[in-house]
mmCIF file of C-alpha atoms in Angstrom:
data_model
loop_
_atom_site.group_PDB
_atom_site.id
_atom_site.type_symbol
_atom_site.label_atom_id
_atom_site.label_comp_id
_atom_site.label_asym_id
_atom_site.label_seq_id
_atom_site.Cartn_x
_atom_site.Cartn_y
_atom_site.Cartn_z
ATOM 1 C CA LYS A 22 -11.462 -1.572 13.419
ATOM 2 C CA GLN A 23 -11.936 -1.344 9.851
ATOM 3 C CA GLU A 24 -11.246 -4.572 7.938
ATOM 4 C CA VAL A 25 -11.006 -4.815 3.939
ATOM 5 C CA THR A 26 -12.219 -7.490 2.298
ATOM 6 C CA GLN A 27 -11.266 -8.980 -1.387
ATOM 7 C CA ILE A 28 -13.096 -11.489 -3.141
ATOM 8 C CA PRO A 29 -12.057 -13.466 -5.114
ATOM 9 C CA ALA A 30 -8.287 -14.466 -4.183
ATOM 10 C CA ALA A 31 -7.364 -15.353 -7.592
ATOM 11 C CA LEU A 32 -8.931 -15.258 -10.402
ATOM 12 C CA SER A 33 -8.104 -16.745 -13.980
ATOM 13 C CA VAL A 34 -9.745 -15.492 -16.708
ATOM 14 C CA PRO A 35 -9.415 -15.668 -21.146
ATOM 15 C CA GLU A 36 -8.043 -12.847 -22.740
ATOM 16 C CA GLY A 37 -10.426 -10.517 -24.287
ATOM 17 C CA GLU A 38 -13.058 -11.041 -21.396
ATOM 18 C CA ASN A 39 -14.325 -8.413 -18.997
ATOM 19 C CA LEU A 40 -14.356 -8.909 -15.288
ATOM 20 C CA VAL A 41 -15.159 -7.292 -12.085
ATOM 21 C CA LEU A 42 -12.781 -7.479 -8.751
ATOM 22 C CA ASN A 43 -14.771 -6.647 -5.154
ATOM 23 C CA CYS A 44 -13.839 -5.492 -2.330
ATOM 24 C CA SER A 45 -15.538 -4.342 0.984
ATOM 25 C CA PHE A 46 -15.636 -3.299 3.980
ATOM 26 C CA THR A 47 -16.362 -2.752 7.031
ATOM 27 C CA ASP A 48 -16.464 0.527 8.447
ATOM 28 C CA SER A 49 -18.602 2.902 5.850
ATOM 29 C CA ALA A 50 -16.667 6.221 7.251
ATOM 30 C CA ILE A 51 -14.245 6.200 4.943
ATOM 31 C CA TYR A 52 -12.607 9.180 3.117
ATOM 32 C CA ASN A 53 -11.508 7.245 0.209
ATOM 33 C CA LEU A 54 -10.794 4.158 -1.315
ATOM 34 C CA GLN A 55 -7.515 3.430 -3.511
ATOM 35 C CA TRP A 56 -7.436 0.322 -5.987
ATOM 36 C CA PHE A 57 -3.824 -0.561 -6.493
ATOM 37 C CA ARG A 58 -1.578 -3.232 -8.465
ATOM 38 C CA GLN A 59 1.150 -5.003 -7.412
ATOM 39 C CA ASP A 60 3.420 -6.763 -9.905
ATOM 40 C CA PRO A 61 5.351 -9.750 -8.397
ATOM 41 C CA GLY A 62 8.521 -8.764 -6.774
ATOM 42 C CA LYS A 63 7.777 -5.376 -7.098
ATOM 43 C CA GLY A 64 5.546 -2.240 -5.212
ATOM 44 C CA LEU A 65 2.492 -0.613 -5.590
ATOM 45 C CA THR A 66 1.373 0.972 -8.336
ATOM 46 C CA SER A 67 -2.003 3.556 -7.914
ATOM 47 C CA LEU A 68 -4.492 2.561 -10.244
ATOM 48 C CA LEU A 69 -7.700 4.664 -8.958
ATOM 49 C CA LEU A 70 -8.978 6.845 -6.254
ATOM 50 C CA ILE A 71 -12.240 6.910 -5.279
ATOM 51 C CA GLN A 72 -13.160 10.108 -2.845
ATOM 52 C CA SER A 73 -16.092 9.838 -0.710
ATOM 53 C CA SER A 74 -18.196 11.986 -2.626
ATOM 54 C CA GLN A 75 -17.731 9.956 -5.741
ATOM 55 C CA ARG A 76 -19.608 7.136 -6.843
ATOM 56 C CA GLU A 77 -16.637 6.190 -9.629
ATOM 57 C CA GLN A 78 -13.517 6.500 -11.164
ATOM 58 C CA THR A 79 -12.253 5.801 -14.477
ATOM 59 C CA SER A 80 -9.094 5.266 -16.423
ATOM 60 C CA GLY A 81 -8.374 3.688 -19.682
ATOM 61 C CA ARG A 82 -9.800 0.263 -19.598
ATOM 62 C CA LEU A 83 -10.669 0.760 -15.449
ATOM 63 C CA ASN A 84 -13.781 1.822 -13.700
ATOM 64 C CA ALA A 85 -14.007 1.820 -9.988
ATOM 65 C CA SER A 86 -17.046 2.584 -8.021
ATOM 66 C CA LEU A 87 -18.065 2.902 -4.710
ATOM 67 C CA ASP A 88 -21.097 2.095 -2.939
ATOM 68 C CA LYS A 89 -20.546 3.841 1.027
ATOM 69 C CA SER A 90 -23.379 2.739 1.997
ATOM 70 C CA SER A 91 -23.408 -0.625 1.487
ATOM 71 C CA GLY A 92 -19.521 -1.216 2.289
ATOM 72 C CA ARG A 93 -18.137 -2.155 -1.425
ATOM 73 C CA SER A 94 -16.045 -1.040 -4.250
ATOM 74 C CA THR A 95 -15.892 -2.673 -7.580
ATOM 75 C CA LEU A 96 -12.894 -2.543 -10.155
ATOM 76 C CA TYR A 97 -13.978 -3.524 -13.567
ATOM 77 C CA ILE A 98 -11.683 -4.030 -16.427
ATOM 78 C CA ALA A 99 -12.608 -4.453 -19.884
ATOM 79 C CA ALA A 100 -11.118 -6.347 -22.393
ATOM 80 C CA SER A 101 -8.489 -7.665 -20.409
ATOM 81 C CA GLN A 102 -5.031 -8.727 -21.880
ATOM 82 C CA PRO A 103 -2.406 -10.415 -20.908
ATOM 83 C CA GLY A 104 -0.701 -7.622 -19.422
ATOM 84 C CA ASP A 105 -3.131 -7.082 -16.812
ATOM 85 C CA SER A 106 -2.289 -9.834 -15.362
ATOM 86 C CA ALA A 107 -1.365 -8.864 -11.274
ATOM 87 C CA THR A 108 -2.615 -8.650 -7.921
ATOM 88 C CA TYR A 109 -4.992 -5.852 -7.494
ATOM 89 C CA LEU A 110 -5.389 -4.687 -3.749
ATOM 90 C CA CYS A 111 -7.852 -1.612 -2.598
ATOM 91 C CA ALA A 112 -7.432 0.361 0.631
ATOM 92 C CA ALA A 113 -9.880 2.028 2.625
ATOM 93 C CA ILE A 114 -8.287 5.570 4.095
ATOM 94 C CA GLY A 115 -9.782 6.441 7.557
ATOM 95 C CA THR A 116 -11.335 9.377 8.849
ATOM 96 C CA GLY A 117 -10.064 11.396 12.165
ATOM 97 C CA ALA A 118 -7.322 9.465 13.649
ATOM 98 C CA GLY A 119 -7.261 6.537 10.982
ATOM 99 C CA SER A 120 -6.846 9.562 7.817
ATOM 100 C CA TYR A 121 -3.127 8.587 7.805
ATOM 101 C CA GLN A 122 -3.953 5.154 7.628
ATOM 102 C CA LEU A 123 -4.852 2.925 4.712
ATOM 103 C CA THR A 124 -6.427 -0.660 5.603
ATOM 104 C CA PHE A 125 -5.639 -2.403 2.820
ATOM 105 C CA GLY A 126 -7.664 -5.867 1.784
ATOM 106 C CA LYS A 127 -5.317 -9.028 0.898
ATOM 107 C CA GLY A 128 -5.454 -8.828 -2.840
ATOM 108 C CA THR A 129 -7.111 -10.878 -6.190
ATOM 109 C CA LYS A 130 -4.327 -12.539 -8.108
ATOM 110 C CA LEU A 131 -5.668 -12.150 -11.573
ATOM 111 C CA SER A 132 -4.185 -13.751 -14.412
ATOM 112 C CA VAL A 133 -5.493 -13.082 -18.065
ATOM 113 C CA ILE A 134 -4.273 -16.280 -20.383
ATOM 114 C CA PRO A 135 -3.561 -15.539 -23.735
ATOM 115 C CA ASN B 14 12.678 11.266 -11.359
ATOM 116 C CA ALA B 15 13.680 8.537 -9.164
ATOM 117 C CA GLY B 16 10.654 8.946 -7.140
ATOM 118 C CA VAL B 17 10.896 6.284 -4.257
ATOM 119 C CA THR B 18 13.796 4.425 -3.313
ATOM 120 C CA GLN B 19 14.649 2.309 -0.973
ATOM 121 C CA THR B 20 18.120 0.016 0.214
ATOM 122 C CA PRO B 21 18.882 -2.369 0.952
ATOM 123 C CA LYS B 22 16.731 -4.559 -1.693
ATOM 124 C CA PHE B 23 17.392 -7.839 -0.125
ATOM 125 C CA ARG B 24 19.401 -8.483 3.922
ATOM 126 C CA VAL B 25 19.627 -11.225 6.086
ATOM 127 C CA LEU B 26 20.232 -11.045 9.665
ATOM 128 C CA LYS B 27 20.318 -13.450 12.220
ATOM 129 C CA THR B 28 18.188 -13.142 15.382
ATOM 130 C CA GLY B 29 19.229 -10.204 17.942
ATOM 131 C CA GLN B 30 21.544 -8.247 15.216
ATOM 132 C CA SER B 31 20.143 -5.229 14.103
ATOM 133 C CA MET B 32 19.870 -3.285 10.956
ATOM 134 C CA THR B 33 18.587 0.246 9.012
ATOM 135 C CA LEU B 34 16.505 0.693 6.221
ATOM 136 C CA LEU B 35 16.599 3.535 4.387
ATOM 137 C CA CYS B 36 13.690 5.265 2.207
ATOM 138 C CA ALA B 37 14.671 8.190 0.097
ATOM 139 C CA GLN B 38 12.199 10.270 -2.109
ATOM 140 C CA ASP B 39 12.865 13.451 -4.154
ATOM 141 C CA MET B 40 9.387 14.272 -4.477
ATOM 142 C CA ASN B 41 9.241 17.180 -1.827
ATOM 143 C CA HIS B 42 6.819 15.007 -0.057
ATOM 144 C CA GLU B 43 5.402 15.684 3.307
ATOM 145 C CA TYR B 44 4.213 12.537 4.460
ATOM 146 C CA MET B 45 6.073 9.128 4.066
ATOM 147 C CA TYR B 46 4.796 6.160 5.771
ATOM 148 C CA TRP B 47 6.385 1.897 6.283
ATOM 149 C CA TYR B 48 4.419 -0.442 5.627
ATOM 150 C CA ARG B 49 4.854 -4.404 5.742
ATOM 151 C CA GLN B 50 3.606 -7.500 3.507
ATOM 152 C CA ASP B 51 3.104 -10.774 4.745
ATOM 153 C CA PRO B 52 1.349 -13.726 3.110
ATOM 154 C CA GLY B 53 -2.330 -14.006 4.070
ATOM 155 C CA MET B 54 -1.905 -10.326 6.133
ATOM 156 C CA GLY B 55 -2.024 -8.161 3.510
ATOM 157 C CA LEU B 56 0.048 -4.671 3.842
ATOM 158 C CA ARG B 57 0.009 -3.434 7.554
ATOM 159 C CA LEU B 58 1.431 0.348 8.611
ATOM 160 C CA ILE B 59 4.732 0.757 10.603
ATOM 161 C CA HIS B 60 5.225 3.725 11.529
ATOM 162 C CA TYR B 61 4.441 6.830 9.692
ATOM 163 C CA SER B 62 5.542 10.640 9.483
ATOM 164 C CA VAL B 63 3.785 13.879 8.795
ATOM 165 C CA GLY B 64 7.447 16.228 8.070
ATOM 166 C CA GLU B 65 10.489 16.190 8.897
ATOM 167 C CA GLY B 66 10.939 15.702 12.507
ATOM 168 C CA THR B 67 7.742 13.722 13.206
ATOM 169 C CA THR B 68 7.215 9.769 13.543
ATOM 170 C CA ALA B 69 3.918 8.657 14.729
ATOM 171 C CA LYS B 70 3.401 4.886 15.641
ATOM 172 C CA GLY B 71 0.792 2.881 13.167
ATOM 173 C CA GLU B 72 -0.837 -0.296 13.233
ATOM 174 C CA VAL B 73 2.034 -2.701 14.420
ATOM 175 C CA PRO B 74 4.986 -0.445 15.022
ATOM 176 C CA ASP B 75 6.735 -2.703 18.162
ATOM 177 C CA GLY B 76 10.290 -4.050 17.923
ATOM 178 C CA TYR B 77 10.699 -0.970 15.093
ATOM 179 C CA ASN B 78 11.903 2.318 15.268
ATOM 180 C CA VAL B 79 12.367 5.749 12.881
ATOM 181 C CA SER B 80 13.473 8.668 12.444
ATOM 182 C CA ARG B 81 12.717 11.610 9.584
ATOM 183 C CA LEU B 82 15.984 13.857 10.163
ATOM 184 C CA LYS B 83 15.922 14.991 6.917
ATOM 185 C CA LYS B 84 12.523 15.502 4.950
ATOM 186 C CA GLN B 85 13.553 13.213 1.766
ATOM 187 C CA ASN B 86 14.521 9.935 4.199
ATOM 188 C CA PHE B 87 13.137 7.972 6.910
ATOM 189 C CA LEU B 88 14.478 5.311 7.715
ATOM 190 C CA LEU B 89 13.430 2.442 9.325
ATOM 191 C CA GLY B 90 15.368 0.332 12.248
ATOM 192 C CA LEU B 91 15.061 -2.892 13.794
ATOM 193 C CA GLU B 92 17.483 -3.047 16.954
ATOM 194 C CA SER B 93 16.513 -6.496 17.807
ATOM 195 C CA ALA B 94 15.914 -8.786 14.855
ATOM 196 C CA ALA B 95 13.060 -11.889 15.401
ATOM 197 C CA PRO B 96 12.123 -14.199 13.158
ATOM 198 C CA SER B 97 8.612 -12.593 13.456
ATOM 199 C CA GLN B 98 10.163 -9.667 11.518
ATOM 200 C CA THR B 99 10.752 -11.587 8.006
ATOM 201 C CA SER B 100 8.862 -9.416 5.816
ATOM 202 C CA VAL B 101 8.456 -7.428 2.693
ATOM 203 C CA TYR B 102 8.850 -3.983 3.521
ATOM 204 C CA PHE B 103 7.212 -0.994 1.790
ATOM 205 C CA CYS B 104 8.343 2.426 2.277
ATOM 206 C CA ALA B 105 5.798 5.300 0.455
ATOM 207 C CA SER B 106 5.405 9.349 0.389
ATOM 208 C CA SER B 107 2.598 11.205 -0.258
ATOM 209 C CA TYR B 108 2.167 15.140 -0.779
ATOM 210 C CA THR B 109 -1.184 15.806 1.168
ATOM 211 C CA PRO B 110 -2.294 12.849 3.822
ATOM 212 C CA PRO B 111 -3.451 9.879 2.157
ATOM 213 C CA GLY B 112 -5.853 9.596 0.142
ATOM 214 C CA TYR B 113 -6.446 13.894 -0.184
ATOM 215 C CA GLY B 114 -7.471 15.217 -3.336
ATOM 216 C CA ALA B 115 -6.320 13.999 -5.968
ATOM 217 C CA ASN B 116 -2.843 13.132 -4.348
ATOM 218 C CA VAL B 117 -1.769 9.380 -4.099
ATOM 219 C CA LEU B 118 0.697 7.044 -2.074
ATOM 220 C CA THR B 119 3.881 6.704 -3.875
ATOM 221 C CA PHE B 120 5.885 3.177 -3.250
ATOM 222 C CA GLY B 121 8.869 1.966 -3.116
ATOM 223 C CA ALA B 122 10.339 -1.650 -5.038
ATOM 224 C CA GLY B 123 9.989 -2.799 -1.375
ATOM 225 C CA SER B 124 13.023 -4.820 0.583
ATOM 226 C CA ARG B 125 13.337 -8.346 1.349
ATOM 227 C CA LEU B 126 14.057 -9.069 5.186
ATOM 228 C CA THR B 127 14.794 -12.650 6.404
ATOM 229 C CA VAL B 128 15.800 -13.084 10.196
ATOM 230 C CA LEU B 129 17.424 -16.516 10.536
#
């Protein structure tokens, strides 16, 4: 069974810092990996999706990388802003019978201090 | 463009009562999903549907039933609510299977259910 772990569970940084969020998964036979953002009391917003054949994806100040062989993905946020404060979740999308099921990590709660 | 709409947003039930959560999407998506989010547990898939008239079990289906009579709607039912079903429920939809190509999941804002 796929397990997804996110470290750290919470992170507080001053505005302007670059930061890295980590995501690890136990089964490397994934189809894709997706990063989401969740604001308090809200649903999830998709940030980046990395297909298994890709190494990384970029969107603005966000860059996500994927290393299937080591079972790891990272989300890099450049020049952090208070508006980046949210919980960030990664989700691994399985293959075969698990292809409809995203396995989520528990998230990293990010606070960017002005 | 409303996206994915969930109703109700909040509900308090007594043990043994029944209720239905409604998810509606206006994006002509084939795939729809119900997740629950619990503190310390992350999101877990309850049921999903790959098209009108179809449903399938996810990771935690016990105690729930679903129906997809219309393509745009996916209903989640609790026949006899239990305190263990206290959670935040999220509906999501996608045009293709999750993560396929450039398509991604679109989530609703969530429905907070408390069972006393």
